[in-house]
Tab-separated table of C-alpha atoms in Angstrom:
chain	number	residue	atom	x	y	z
A	1	MET	CA	0.000	0.000	0.000
A	2	THR	CA	1.313	3.468	-0.842
A	3	SER	CA	1.840	5.987	1.884
A	4	ALA	CA	-0.552	8.844	2.473
A	5	ILE	CA	2.323	11.162	3.322
A	6	THR	CA	6.007	10.605	2.652
A	7	LEU	CA	8.842	12.749	3.923
A	8	ASP	CA	12.196	11.903	2.450
A	9	ASP	CA	15.240	13.376	4.201
A	10	VAL	CA	13.453	16.686	4.685
A	11	GLY	CA	15.259	19.673	6.153
A	12	ILE	CA	14.648	23.372	6.309
A	13	VAL	CA	16.834	26.351	7.081
A	14	LEU	CA	15.044	29.576	7.990
A	15	GLY	CA	16.988	32.795	8.395
A	16	GLY	CA	20.279	30.902	8.633
A	17	LEU	CA	18.879	28.656	11.355
A	18	ARG	CA	18.600	24.935	10.791
A	19	ILE	CA	15.068	24.182	11.986
A	20	LEU	CA	14.577	20.610	10.785
A	21	GLU	CA	17.095	18.062	9.554
A	22	GLY	CA	16.921	14.639	7.978
A	23	ILE	CA	13.249	13.971	8.610
A	24	SER	CA	12.134	10.761	6.900
A	25	LEU	CA	8.678	9.507	7.637
A	26	ASP	CA	5.868	7.515	6.076
A	27	VAL	CA	2.288	7.988	7.193
A	28	ARG	CA	-0.145	5.229	6.253
A	29	PRO	CA	-3.581	6.090	4.901
A	30	GLY	CA	-5.989	6.403	7.797
A	31	GLU	CA	-3.192	6.489	10.347
A	32	PHE	CA	-3.319	8.797	13.366
A	33	LEU	CA	0.245	9.976	13.715
A	34	VAL	CA	1.274	12.196	16.591
A	35	VAL	CA	4.448	14.258	16.604
A	36	VAL	CA	5.662	15.222	20.070
A	37	GLY	CA	8.336	17.756	20.691
A	38	ALA	CA	9.396	20.469	23.065
A	39	SER	CA	8.992	24.075	21.982
A	40	GLY	CA	11.656	24.943	19.449
A	41	SER	CA	11.739	21.452	17.981
A	42	GLY	CA	10.289	22.728	14.723
A	43	LYS	CA	7.124	20.678	14.950
A	44	THR	CA	4.909	23.494	13.696
A	45	THR	CA	7.334	24.027	10.806
A	46	LEU	CA	7.043	20.319	10.005
A	47	LEU	CA	3.294	20.658	9.755
A	48	ARG	CA	3.532	23.781	7.576
A	49	LEU	CA	5.822	21.850	5.230
A	50	ILE	CA	3.295	19.039	4.846
A	51	ALA	CA	0.533	21.617	4.363
A	52	GLY	CA	2.534	23.299	1.612
A	53	LEU	CA	2.578	26.601	3.490
A	54	SER	CA	6.396	26.477	3.617
A	55	ARG	CA	8.931	24.868	1.283
A	56	PRO	CA	11.696	22.573	2.476
A	57	THR	CA	15.253	23.582	1.647
A	58	GLN	CA	16.214	19.931	1.423
A	59	GLY	CA	14.505	16.603	0.676
A	60	ARG	CA	11.033	16.042	-0.704
A	61	ILE	CA	7.507	15.637	0.557
A	62	LEU	CA	4.763	13.610	-1.118
A	63	VAL	CA	1.087	13.667	-0.261
A	64	GLY	CA	-0.951	10.943	-1.933
A	65	GLY	CA	2.106	10.095	-4.010
A	66	GLU	CA	2.394	13.605	-5.454
A	67	PRO	CA	5.075	16.135	-4.570
A	68	VAL	CA	3.804	19.018	-2.455
A	69	ALA	CA	4.088	22.201	-4.536
A	70	GLY	CA	1.890	24.415	-2.382
A	71	PRO	CA	-1.277	24.222	-0.345
A	72	SER	CA	-3.721	21.602	-1.566
A	73	ARG	CA	-7.410	21.179	-0.918
A	74	LYS	CA	-6.899	17.553	0.020
A	75	VAL	CA	-4.907	18.690	3.060
A	76	ALA	CA	-6.794	20.614	5.755
A	77	ILE	CA	-5.123	22.269	8.710
A	78	VAL	CA	-6.338	23.194	12.172
A	79	PHE	CA	-4.254	25.921	13.778
A	80	GLN	CA	-3.504	26.249	17.464
A	81	ASP	CA	-4.599	29.870	17.748
A	82	TYR	CA	-8.277	29.505	16.922
A	83	GLY	CA	-8.820	33.141	17.914
A	84	ARG	CA	-6.742	34.254	14.936
A	85	ALA	CA	-7.691	31.532	12.490
A	86	LEU	CA	-11.455	32.106	12.536
A	87	LEU	CA	-13.072	35.060	10.772
A	88	PRO	CA	-14.514	37.126	13.635
A	89	TRP	CA	-17.028	38.841	11.336
A	90	ARG	CA	-18.588	35.569	10.221
A	91	THR	CA	-20.901	33.426	12.313
A	92	ALA	CA	-20.067	29.811	13.095
A	93	ALA	CA	-22.096	28.788	10.047
A	94	GLY	CA	-20.347	31.454	7.960
A	95	ASN	CA	-16.911	30.224	8.964
A	96	VAL	CA	-17.742	26.690	7.881
A	97	ALA	CA	-19.294	28.055	4.693
A	98	LEU	CA	-15.977	29.797	3.898
A	99	ALA	CA	-14.373	26.413	3.239
A	100	LEU	CA	-17.364	25.203	1.217
A	101	GLU	CA	-17.278	28.358	-0.920
A	102	SER	CA	-13.586	27.846	-1.535
A	103	VAL	CA	-13.920	24.252	-2.691
A	104	GLY	CA	-16.879	25.202	-4.881
A	105	THR	CA	-19.750	23.443	-3.123
A	106	PRO	CA	-22.935	24.545	-4.950
A	107	ARG	CA	-24.794	27.234	-3.053
A	108	ALA	CA	-27.918	25.096	-2.749
A	109	GLU	CA	-26.045	22.374	-0.881
A	110	ARG	CA	-24.109	24.617	1.467
A	111	ALA	CA	-26.723	25.145	4.164
A	112	ASP	CA	-27.270	21.408	4.620
A	113	ARG	CA	-23.547	20.680	4.625
A	114	VAL	CA	-22.898	23.451	7.154
A	115	ALA	CA	-25.632	22.140	9.430
A	116	ALA	CA	-24.302	18.578	9.189
A	117	LEU	CA	-20.729	19.661	9.910
A	118	LEU	CA	-21.701	21.825	12.869
A	119	ALA	CA	-23.745	18.915	14.223
A	120	LYS	CA	-20.753	16.628	13.827
A	121	VAL	CA	-18.666	18.800	16.151
A	122	GLY	CA	-21.548	19.479	18.547
A	123	LEU	CA	-22.193	23.095	17.542
A	124	ALA	CA	-25.635	22.619	15.968
A	125	ARG	CA	-27.234	25.069	18.375
A	126	HIS	CA	-24.578	27.746	17.902
A	127	ALA	CA	-24.703	28.210	14.126
A	128	ASP	CA	-25.622	31.891	14.329
A	129	LYS	CA	-23.105	32.897	16.993
A	130	TYR	CA	-19.964	34.837	16.238
A	131	PRO	CA	-16.621	33.352	17.345
A	132	SER	CA	-16.348	35.969	20.106
A	133	GLN	CA	-19.524	34.511	21.608
A	134	LEU	CA	-18.070	30.993	21.743
A	135	SER	CA	-15.767	29.454	24.359
A	136	GLY	CA	-12.238	28.440	23.403
A	137	GLY	CA	-13.226	24.803	23.108
A	138	MET	CA	-16.176	25.655	20.912
A	139	GLN	CA	-14.029	27.870	18.693
A	140	GLN	CA	-11.634	24.983	18.217
A	141	ARG	CA	-14.546	22.669	17.365
A	142	LEU	CA	-15.583	25.247	14.808
A	143	GLN	CA	-12.141	25.267	13.268
A	144	ILE	CA	-12.288	21.474	13.044
A	145	ALA	CA	-15.669	21.692	11.319
A	146	ARG	CA	-14.221	24.172	8.818
A	147	ALA	CA	-11.272	21.863	8.162
A	148	LEU	CA	-13.650	18.938	7.587
A	149	ALA	CA	-15.717	21.090	5.235
A	150	GLN	CA	-12.735	21.309	2.934
A	151	GLY	CA	-13.349	17.669	2.096
A	152	GLY	CA	-9.707	16.625	2.087
A	153	TRP	CA	-8.449	13.306	3.346
A	154	VAL	CA	-5.467	14.548	5.334
A	155	LEU	CA	-6.070	16.500	8.524
A	156	LEU	CA	-3.153	18.375	10.065
A	157	MET	CA	-3.578	19.615	13.625
A	158	ASP	CA	-1.069	22.010	15.178
A	159	GLU	CA	-1.294	21.731	18.970
A	160	PRO	CA	-5.026	22.286	18.640
A	161	PHE	CA	-5.786	21.844	22.327
A	162	GLY	CA	-2.699	23.536	23.767
A	163	ALA	CA	-4.585	26.602	24.947
A	164	LEU	CA	-7.560	24.758	26.460
A	165	ASP	CA	-8.216	23.648	30.024
A	166	ALA	CA	-7.743	19.990	30.934
A	167	LEU	CA	-11.393	18.984	30.910
A	168	THR	CA	-12.231	20.652	27.601
A	169	ARG	CA	-9.079	19.183	26.176
A	170	GLN	CA	-10.057	15.612	27.101
A	171	GLY	CA	-13.517	16.069	25.624
A	172	LEU	CA	-12.013	17.302	22.371
A	173	GLN	CA	-9.455	14.486	22.276
A	174	ASP	CA	-12.289	11.962	22.268
A	175	GLU	CA	-14.175	13.985	19.713
A	176	VAL	CA	-11.213	14.064	17.341
A	177	LEU	CA	-10.697	10.317	17.743
A	178	ARG	CA	-14.363	9.708	16.974
A	179	ILE	CA	-14.252	11.951	13.905
A	180	ALA	CA	-11.044	10.322	12.675
A	181	ALA	CA	-12.588	6.872	13.090
A	182	GLU	CA	-15.812	7.886	11.335
A	183	THR	CA	-14.165	9.641	8.414
A	184	GLY	CA	-11.085	7.489	7.972
A	185	LEU	CA	-8.955	10.650	7.682
A	186	THR	CA	-5.202	10.479	7.834
A	187	VAL	CA	-4.272	12.674	10.772
A	188	VAL	CA	-0.966	14.273	11.699
A	189	PHE	CA	-1.330	15.767	15.145
A	190	ILE	CA	1.262	17.961	16.832
A	191	THR	CA	1.537	18.284	20.597
A	192	HIS	CA	4.064	18.931	23.328
A	193	ASP	CA	2.134	16.660	25.689
A	194	LEU	CA	3.435	13.082	25.706
A	195	GLU	CA	0.330	11.651	27.374
A	196	GLU	CA	-1.920	13.305	24.825
A	197	ALA	CA	0.269	11.825	22.104
A	198	LEU	CA	0.011	8.300	23.482
A	199	TYR	CA	-3.703	8.617	24.110
A	200	LEU	CA	-4.466	9.713	20.541
A	201	GLY	CA	-1.888	8.134	18.297
A	202	ASP	CA	-1.463	4.922	16.351
A	203	ARG	CA	2.159	5.949	16.272
A	204	VAL	CA	4.134	8.578	18.132
A	205	VAL	CA	7.162	10.354	16.722
A	206	LEU	CA	9.488	12.109	19.139
A	207	LEU	CA	11.138	15.212	17.739
A	208	GLY	CA	14.414	16.415	19.252
A	209	SER	CA	15.424	20.074	19.234
A	210	HIS	CA	18.068	22.258	17.590
A	211	PRO	CA	17.799	21.161	14.896
A	212	GLY	CA	14.570	19.211	14.988
A	213	ARG	CA	15.112	15.585	14.008
A	214	ILE	CA	13.365	12.324	14.725
A	215	GLU	CA	14.631	10.879	17.989
A	216	GLN	CA	12.388	7.897	18.219
A	217	THR	CA	9.257	6.380	16.749
A	218	ALA	CA	6.940	4.186	18.787
A	219	ALA	CA	3.873	2.218	17.716
A	220	VAL	CA	1.038	2.582	20.195
A	221	ASP	CA	-0.816	-0.712	20.109
A	222	LEU	CA	-3.554	0.253	22.520
A	223	PRO	CA	-7.088	-0.898	21.706
A	224	ARG	CA	-9.620	1.504	20.165
A	225	PRO	CA	-11.941	3.116	20.959
A	226	ARG	CA	-9.781	4.638	23.624
A	227	ASN	CA	-11.082	5.683	26.974
A	228	GLN	CA	-9.900	8.535	29.164
A	229	LEU	CA	-9.756	6.285	32.252
A	230	GLY	CA	-9.103	2.779	30.902
A	231	THR	CA	-6.532	3.720	28.281
A	232	ARG	CA	-4.520	5.947	30.566
A	233	GLU	CA	-4.370	3.166	33.190
A	234	ASP	CA	-3.480	0.458	30.700
A	235	PRO	CA	-0.072	-1.057	31.581
A	236	ARG	CA	1.049	-0.693	27.963
A	237	PHE	CA	0.225	3.033	28.087
A	238	LEU	CA	2.230	3.411	31.255
A	239	ALA	CA	5.127	1.388	29.886
A	240	LEU	CA	5.292	3.514	26.734
A	241	ARG	CA	5.056	6.677	28.763
A	242	ARG	CA	7.943	5.525	30.930
A	243	GLU	CA	10.011	4.514	27.925
A	244	LEU	CA	9.517	7.727	25.980
A	245	PHE	CA	9.583	10.077	28.922
A	246	GLY	CA	13.340	9.691	29.359
A	247	HIS	CA	13.997	10.791	25.788
A	248	PHE	CA	11.487	13.555	25.992
A	249	ALA	CA	12.549	15.001	29.344
A	250	GLY	CA	16.161	15.024	28.223
A	251	HIS	CA	15.316	17.518	25.485
A	252	ALA	CA	12.611	19.487	27.153
A	253	ALA	CA	14.948	20.554	29.941
B	1	MET	CA	-21.988	46.723	23.409
B	2	THR	CA	-22.992	47.953	26.841
B	3	THR	CA	-20.256	50.550	26.965
B	4	ARG	CA	-21.295	51.823	23.553
B	5	ASP	CA	-24.898	52.117	24.731
B	6	ARG	CA	-23.795	54.048	27.750
B	7	HIS	CA	-22.172	56.569	25.428
B	8	GLY	CA	-25.224	56.518	23.210
B	9	LEU	CA	-28.749	56.820	24.528
B	10	ALA	CA	-28.001	57.263	28.224
B	11	ALA	CA	-25.712	60.195	27.414
B	12	VAL	CA	-28.508	62.161	25.720
B	13	PRO	CA	-29.676	64.049	28.864
B	14	PHE	CA	-26.106	65.216	29.529
B	15	GLY	CA	-25.706	66.350	25.967
B	16	LEU	CA	-28.982	68.275	26.096
B	17	ALA	CA	-27.978	69.889	29.391
B	18	GLY	CA	-24.698	71.038	27.840
B	19	LEU	CA	-26.546	72.473	24.867
B	20	ALA	CA	-28.942	74.307	27.212
B	21	VAL	CA	-26.013	75.882	29.043
B	22	LEU	CA	-24.500	76.999	25.749
B	23	LEU	CA	-27.802	78.537	24.633
B	24	ALA	CA	-28.228	80.259	27.993
B	25	ALA	CA	-24.749	81.748	27.699
B	26	TRP	CA	-25.461	82.950	24.167
B	27	TRP	CA	-28.757	84.453	25.306
B	28	SER	CA	-27.146	86.188	28.336
B	29	VAL	CA	-24.440	87.762	26.191
B	30	THR	CA	-27.040	89.235	23.842
B	31	ALA	CA	-29.505	90.195	26.608
B	32	LEU	CA	-26.777	92.083	28.447
B	33	ALA	CA	-25.690	93.607	25.113
B	34	LEU	CA	-22.064	92.618	25.746
B	35	VAL	CA	-21.569	92.330	21.993
B	36	PRO	CA	-23.170	94.609	19.349
B	37	ARG	CA	-26.243	92.992	17.795
B	38	THR	CA	-24.751	93.539	14.357
B	39	PHE	CA	-22.248	90.813	15.204
B	40	LEU	CA	-24.201	88.496	17.485
B	41	PRO	CA	-27.982	88.152	17.222
B	42	ALA	CA	-30.161	86.870	20.055
B	43	PRO	CA	-30.898	83.118	19.767
B	44	ALA	CA	-34.561	83.878	19.079
B	45	LEU	CA	-33.654	86.187	16.183
B	46	ALA	CA	-31.341	83.607	14.661
B	47	TRP	CA	-34.104	81.027	14.983
B	48	ALA	CA	-36.629	83.376	13.368
B	49	ALA	CA	-34.218	84.047	10.506
B	50	LEU	CA	-33.763	80.313	10.094
B	51	VAL	CA	-37.514	79.660	9.916
B	52	ARG	CA	-38.095	82.590	7.568
B	53	GLY	CA	-35.190	81.637	5.338
B	54	TRP	CA	-36.373	78.044	5.177
B	55	THR	CA	-40.041	78.809	4.433
B	56	VAL	CA	-39.958	82.073	2.487
B	57	GLY	CA	-36.339	82.341	1.416
B	58	ASP	CA	-34.030	79.942	-0.345
B	59	LEU	CA	-32.272	78.487	2.679
B	60	ALA	CA	-33.656	74.997	2.017
B	61	GLY	CA	-32.352	75.071	-1.547
B	62	GLN	CA	-28.955	76.304	-0.448
B	63	THR	CA	-28.786	73.623	2.234
B	64	ALA	CA	-29.599	71.002	-0.390
B	65	GLN	CA	-26.837	72.349	-2.635
B	66	THR	CA	-24.269	72.127	0.121
B	67	VAL	CA	-25.400	68.688	1.254
B	68	LEU	CA	-25.301	67.344	-2.320
B	69	ARG	CA	-21.841	68.800	-2.851
B	70	MET	CA	-20.634	67.272	0.390
B	71	LEU	CA	-22.176	63.850	-0.292
B	72	GLY	CA	-21.043	63.797	-3.925
B	73	GLY	CA	-17.444	64.607	-3.080
B	74	TRP	CA	-17.463	62.253	-0.128
B	75	LEU	CA	-18.844	59.397	-2.210
B	76	LEU	CA	-16.187	59.885	-4.876
B	77	ALA	CA	-13.523	60.057	-2.190
B	78	SER	CA	-14.860	56.952	-0.452
B	79	LEU	CA	-14.916	54.852	-3.615
B	80	ALA	CA	-11.474	55.992	-4.707
B	81	GLY	CA	-10.102	55.787	-1.158
B	82	VAL	CA	-11.242	52.208	-0.584
B	83	ALA	CA	-10.145	51.058	-4.046
B	84	LEU	CA	-6.698	52.673	-3.920
B	85	GLY	CA	-6.289	51.933	-0.216
B	86	SER	CA	-6.919	48.224	-0.788
B	87	LEU	CA	-4.355	48.069	-3.559
B	88	VAL	CA	-1.702	49.898	-1.567
B	89	GLY	CA	-2.558	48.106	1.690
B	90	LEU	CA	-2.287	44.642	0.160
B	91	SER	CA	1.275	45.129	-0.993
B	92	ALA	CA	4.059	45.753	1.495
B	93	THR	CA	6.190	47.065	-1.382
B	94	ALA	CA	3.547	49.584	-2.421
B	95	ARG	CA	3.254	50.710	1.208
B	96	ARG	CA	6.997	51.281	1.438
B	97	TYR	CA	7.087	53.349	-1.739
B	98	LEU	CA	3.853	55.294	-1.367
B	99	GLY	CA	3.471	55.582	2.425
B	100	PRO	CA	5.507	58.810	2.832
B	101	SER	CA	3.824	60.503	-0.155
B	102	LEU	CA	0.388	59.608	1.162
B	103	ALA	CA	1.245	60.954	4.598
B	104	PHE	CA	2.439	64.179	2.979
B	105	MET	CA	-0.739	64.562	0.940
B	106	ARG	CA	-2.824	63.947	4.008
B	107	ALA	CA	-1.014	66.574	6.038
B	108	LEU	CA	-1.561	69.130	3.275
B	109	PRO	CA	-4.513	71.400	4.154
B	110	ALA	CA	-6.942	70.686	1.341
B	111	SER	CA	-8.138	74.293	1.219
B	112	ALA	CA	-4.630	75.258	0.129
B	113	VAL	CA	-5.237	73.211	-3.009
B	114	ILE	CA	-8.190	75.383	-4.013
B	115	PRO	CA	-6.080	78.092	-5.768
B	116	VAL	CA	-4.362	75.358	-7.765
B	117	ALA	CA	-7.723	73.840	-8.638
B	118	ILE	CA	-9.079	77.228	-9.661
B	119	ALA	CA	-6.096	77.729	-11.946
B	120	PHE	CA	-6.820	74.409	-13.664
B	121	ALA	CA	-10.611	74.227	-13.639
B	122	GLY	CA	-11.789	77.790	-13.079
B	123	LEU	CA	-14.572	78.819	-10.729
B	124	SER	CA	-16.839	75.933	-11.683
B	125	PRO	CA	-19.000	73.565	-9.625
B	126	GLY	CA	-16.799	70.761	-10.942
B	127	MET	CA	-13.743	72.426	-9.445
B	128	VAL	CA	-15.379	72.599	-6.012
B	129	LEU	CA	-16.528	68.999	-6.253
B	130	GLY	CA	-13.009	67.978	-7.226
B	131	VAL	CA	-11.515	69.798	-4.257
B	132	VAL	CA	-14.057	68.223	-1.885
B	133	ALA	CA	-13.286	64.764	-3.265
B	134	PHE	CA	-9.532	65.347	-3.202
B	135	GLY	CA	-9.481	66.684	0.339
B	136	SER	CA	-11.739	64.028	1.813
B	137	LEU	CA	-9.916	61.221	0.017
B	138	TRP	CA	-7.000	60.954	2.445
B	139	PRO	CA	-8.612	59.880	5.705
B	140	THR	CA	-10.456	57.026	3.965
B	141	LEU	CA	-7.497	56.073	1.836
B	142	LEU	CA	-5.024	55.957	4.704
B	143	SER	CA	-7.329	54.099	7.066
B	144	THR	CA	-8.091	51.567	4.313
B	145	VAL	CA	-4.360	51.054	3.834
B	146	HIS	CA	-4.033	50.494	7.563
B	147	GLY	CA	-6.967	48.082	7.597
B	148	PHE	CA	-5.421	45.983	4.848
B	149	ALA	CA	-1.921	46.172	6.275
B	150	THR	CA	-3.083	44.693	9.574
B	151	ILE	CA	-4.538	41.428	8.263
B	152	ASP	CA	-3.400	38.708	10.641
B	153	PRO	CA	-0.809	36.487	8.880
B	154	ARG	CA	-2.772	33.519	10.204
B	155	LEU	CA	-5.726	34.525	8.013
B	156	ARG	CA	-3.375	34.507	5.023
B	157	ASP	CA	-2.471	30.926	6.000
B	158	VAL	CA	-6.161	30.050	6.209
B	159	ALA	CA	-6.744	31.585	2.792
B	160	SER	CA	-3.833	29.747	1.172
B	161	ALA	CA	-4.796	26.457	2.816
B	162	LEU	CA	-8.251	26.913	1.259
B	163	HIS	CA	-6.760	27.832	-2.126
B	164	MET	CA	-8.620	31.117	-2.084
B	165	SER	CA	-8.202	33.342	-5.147
B	166	ASN	CA	-6.803	36.840	-4.662
B	167	ALA	CA	-10.195	38.351	-5.405
B	168	ALA	CA	-11.875	36.091	-2.841
B	169	PHE	CA	-9.183	36.972	-0.315
B	170	VAL	CA	-9.782	40.695	-0.767
B	171	TRP	CA	-13.553	40.335	-0.700
B	172	LYS	CA	-13.942	37.806	2.115
B	173	ILE	CA	-10.985	38.605	4.356
B	174	GLY	CA	-9.340	41.885	3.365
B	175	LEU	CA	-12.409	44.121	3.214
B	176	PRO	CA	-14.203	42.772	6.311
B	177	ASN	CA	-10.920	42.981	8.209
B	178	ALA	CA	-10.478	46.614	7.155
B	179	LEU	CA	-14.129	47.578	7.553
B	180	ALA	CA	-13.809	49.126	11.004
B	181	ASP	CA	-10.880	51.259	9.833
B	182	ILE	CA	-12.622	52.141	6.581
B	183	LEU	CA	-15.749	53.360	8.373
B	184	THR	CA	-13.708	55.459	10.783
B	185	GLY	CA	-11.902	56.964	7.814
B	186	MET	CA	-15.172	57.660	6.019
B	187	ARG	CA	-16.487	59.458	9.075
B	188	LEU	CA	-13.441	61.726	9.133
B	189	SER	CA	-13.757	62.205	5.370
B	190	MET	CA	-17.331	63.365	5.792
B	191	THR	CA	-16.226	66.130	8.171
B	192	VAL	CA	-13.552	67.234	5.719
B	193	ALA	CA	-16.083	67.126	2.872
B	194	LEU	CA	-18.406	69.498	4.701
B	195	ILE	CA	-15.611	71.946	5.498
B	196	LEU	CA	-14.401	71.961	1.902
B	197	SER	CA	-17.900	72.267	0.433
B	198	VAL	CA	-18.453	75.426	2.445
B	199	THR	CA	-14.984	76.813	1.759
B	200	GLY	CA	-15.319	76.036	-1.927
B	201	GLU	CA	-18.676	77.787	-2.129
B	202	MET	CA	-17.227	80.846	-0.430
B	203	LEU	CA	-14.166	81.052	-2.683
B	204	ALA	CA	-15.746	80.057	-5.972
B	205	ALA	CA	-19.084	81.819	-5.575
B	206	GLN	CA	-21.139	78.641	-5.850
B	207	GLN	CA	-24.735	78.405	-4.589
B	208	GLY	CA	-24.957	76.945	-1.119
B	209	LEU	CA	-24.746	77.626	2.598
B	210	GLY	CA	-21.131	78.758	2.351
B	211	GLN	CA	-22.003	81.541	-0.001
B	212	ALA	CA	-25.179	82.388	1.951
B	213	ILE	CA	-23.152	82.817	5.129
B	214	LEU	CA	-20.518	84.889	3.399
B	215	LEU	CA	-23.110	87.229	1.874
B	216	ALA	CA	-24.959	87.566	5.182
B	217	ALA	CA	-21.737	88.487	6.939
B	218	ARG	CA	-20.791	91.051	4.315
B	219	SER	CA	-24.154	92.798	4.655
B	220	PHE	CA	-24.158	92.581	8.464
B	221	ARG	CA	-27.221	90.296	8.586
B	222	SER	CA	-26.004	88.484	11.659
B	223	ALA	CA	-29.278	86.604	12.215
B	224	ASP	CA	-29.027	85.068	8.725
B	225	LEU	CA	-25.367	84.327	9.278
B	226	PHE	CA	-26.163	82.397	12.462
B	227	ALA	CA	-29.090	80.627	10.826
B	228	GLY	CA	-26.610	79.280	8.289
B	229	LEU	CA	-24.161	78.257	10.986
B	230	ILE	CA	-26.894	76.388	12.855
B	231	LEU	CA	-27.800	74.481	9.680
B	232	LEU	CA	-24.162	73.550	9.085
B	233	GLY	CA	-23.955	72.249	12.638
B	234	VAL	CA	-27.070	70.165	12.084
B	235	ILE	CA	-25.670	68.744	8.838
B	236	GLY	CA	-22.470	67.809	10.622
B	237	ILE	CA	-24.215	66.121	13.518
B	238	ALA	CA	-26.756	64.332	11.329
B	239	SER	CA	-24.107	62.877	9.009
B	240	THR	CA	-22.020	61.717	11.966
B	241	LEU	CA	-25.028	60.059	13.606
B	242	VAL	CA	-26.028	58.257	10.412
B	243	LEU	CA	-22.496	56.960	9.906
B	244	ALA	CA	-22.235	55.889	13.542
B	245	ALA	CA	-25.449	53.885	13.102
B	246	VAL	CA	-24.106	52.275	9.927
B	247	GLU	CA	-20.910	51.450	11.790
B	248	ARG	CA	-22.811	49.794	14.635
B	249	ARG	CA	-24.799	47.715	12.190
B	250	CYS	CA	-21.815	46.639	10.118
B	251	LEU	CA	-19.651	45.805	13.113
B	252	ARG	CA	-22.243	43.832	15.078
B	253	TRP	CA	-19.814	40.937	15.428
B	254	ARG	CA	-17.542	42.954	17.697
């Protein structure tokens, strides 16, 4: 089977600084891959490279077997700073519609699609609210709905829950897992939280800093659907956490 | 929203009280004859002149002339200001090259341009309209530039991730993002447009309140002079209120 995403010896130098070096990675179709790294490990840059928002200075990136030459509609991205990524002058429905307009969904179908997408992320009752009237968690749900509206099959998520409180964050983790399972999307998820990585991922990639390179890759063979209590108490979860923590802590310090 | 309301409706009694004090002061000065009546009429006389001018005289027509001149010039300036401002604001290079020139043009008192305009276009209504449009262009243009220059880079990412065309980006992200700035600029432009309409009428002998005031002053008809001033004040306040209402409606999401 061909890979959904392939990175082949990818590196990038920005402003004379080597941000990423020698990144080689294959993401299977439908895989939930989580990249964990401390701040400064270039994990956001990695995501921007896959999204086609930045160009690598070395190596090549393929999505669906084709070289990435720029942003593509098959790749959707959810940014960390939902407050800046949503259009404040558009309602929740309007923000989702933005993606539908851009991919050319016929006007007649938009309202139904918007309603379905908002329902999928639990915002059905908030369609007419502006982002400023929504909580942080709801704004992030909205951004996810907009990303889904794009109709791609790769979903990139850049520390999407980093700014949310613990409870909201856990709710959204389960929601993203459910959506990924329902849609069969290939997901690349960035986080600095090792436990979040293990809870979500089929595979976890540890990114070291200065320059960012792959330190270790671990398959997470925990049963799905995952469960906030059961999964986190599973001996395999704890063993992986212990194994990876050493690597991780060494670089985070 | 609540703070805006507090400055809106709830502030009306205070505003009226202030106006009453002003009127009382005006009345006292005339009642005590501190200033010759040739220069300052009693409020009642000014009011009577206003009513007479409006019903019997041509004050209504002159007001209409001035308002049309102001609105016409302002509309031209707004269209040109938003169009040019978007183009300049979208490009960092254009901003670097044109920024200083625009700032210079803005700082230039537009009334100083009138002699130049007269030299080119003579004492015509078109010349006055041109001066009004030229002078009121800058506030809208510069605030549009600012509105476009301050688009969050993240929204550019969102637009590129969605493969948005440049036109769609301007229409769906650029303009809404700049709207608050644009409306503020248009409000300032309106004030400038009124000033220049009146000045233009005075200098170029065009029908309107400016000329009416000038003629009243020259023939020492102070009541008529003040009637004209009152009307100009009303035009100024009314246009500001209308634009403030438009602003509130357009920026509901804030």
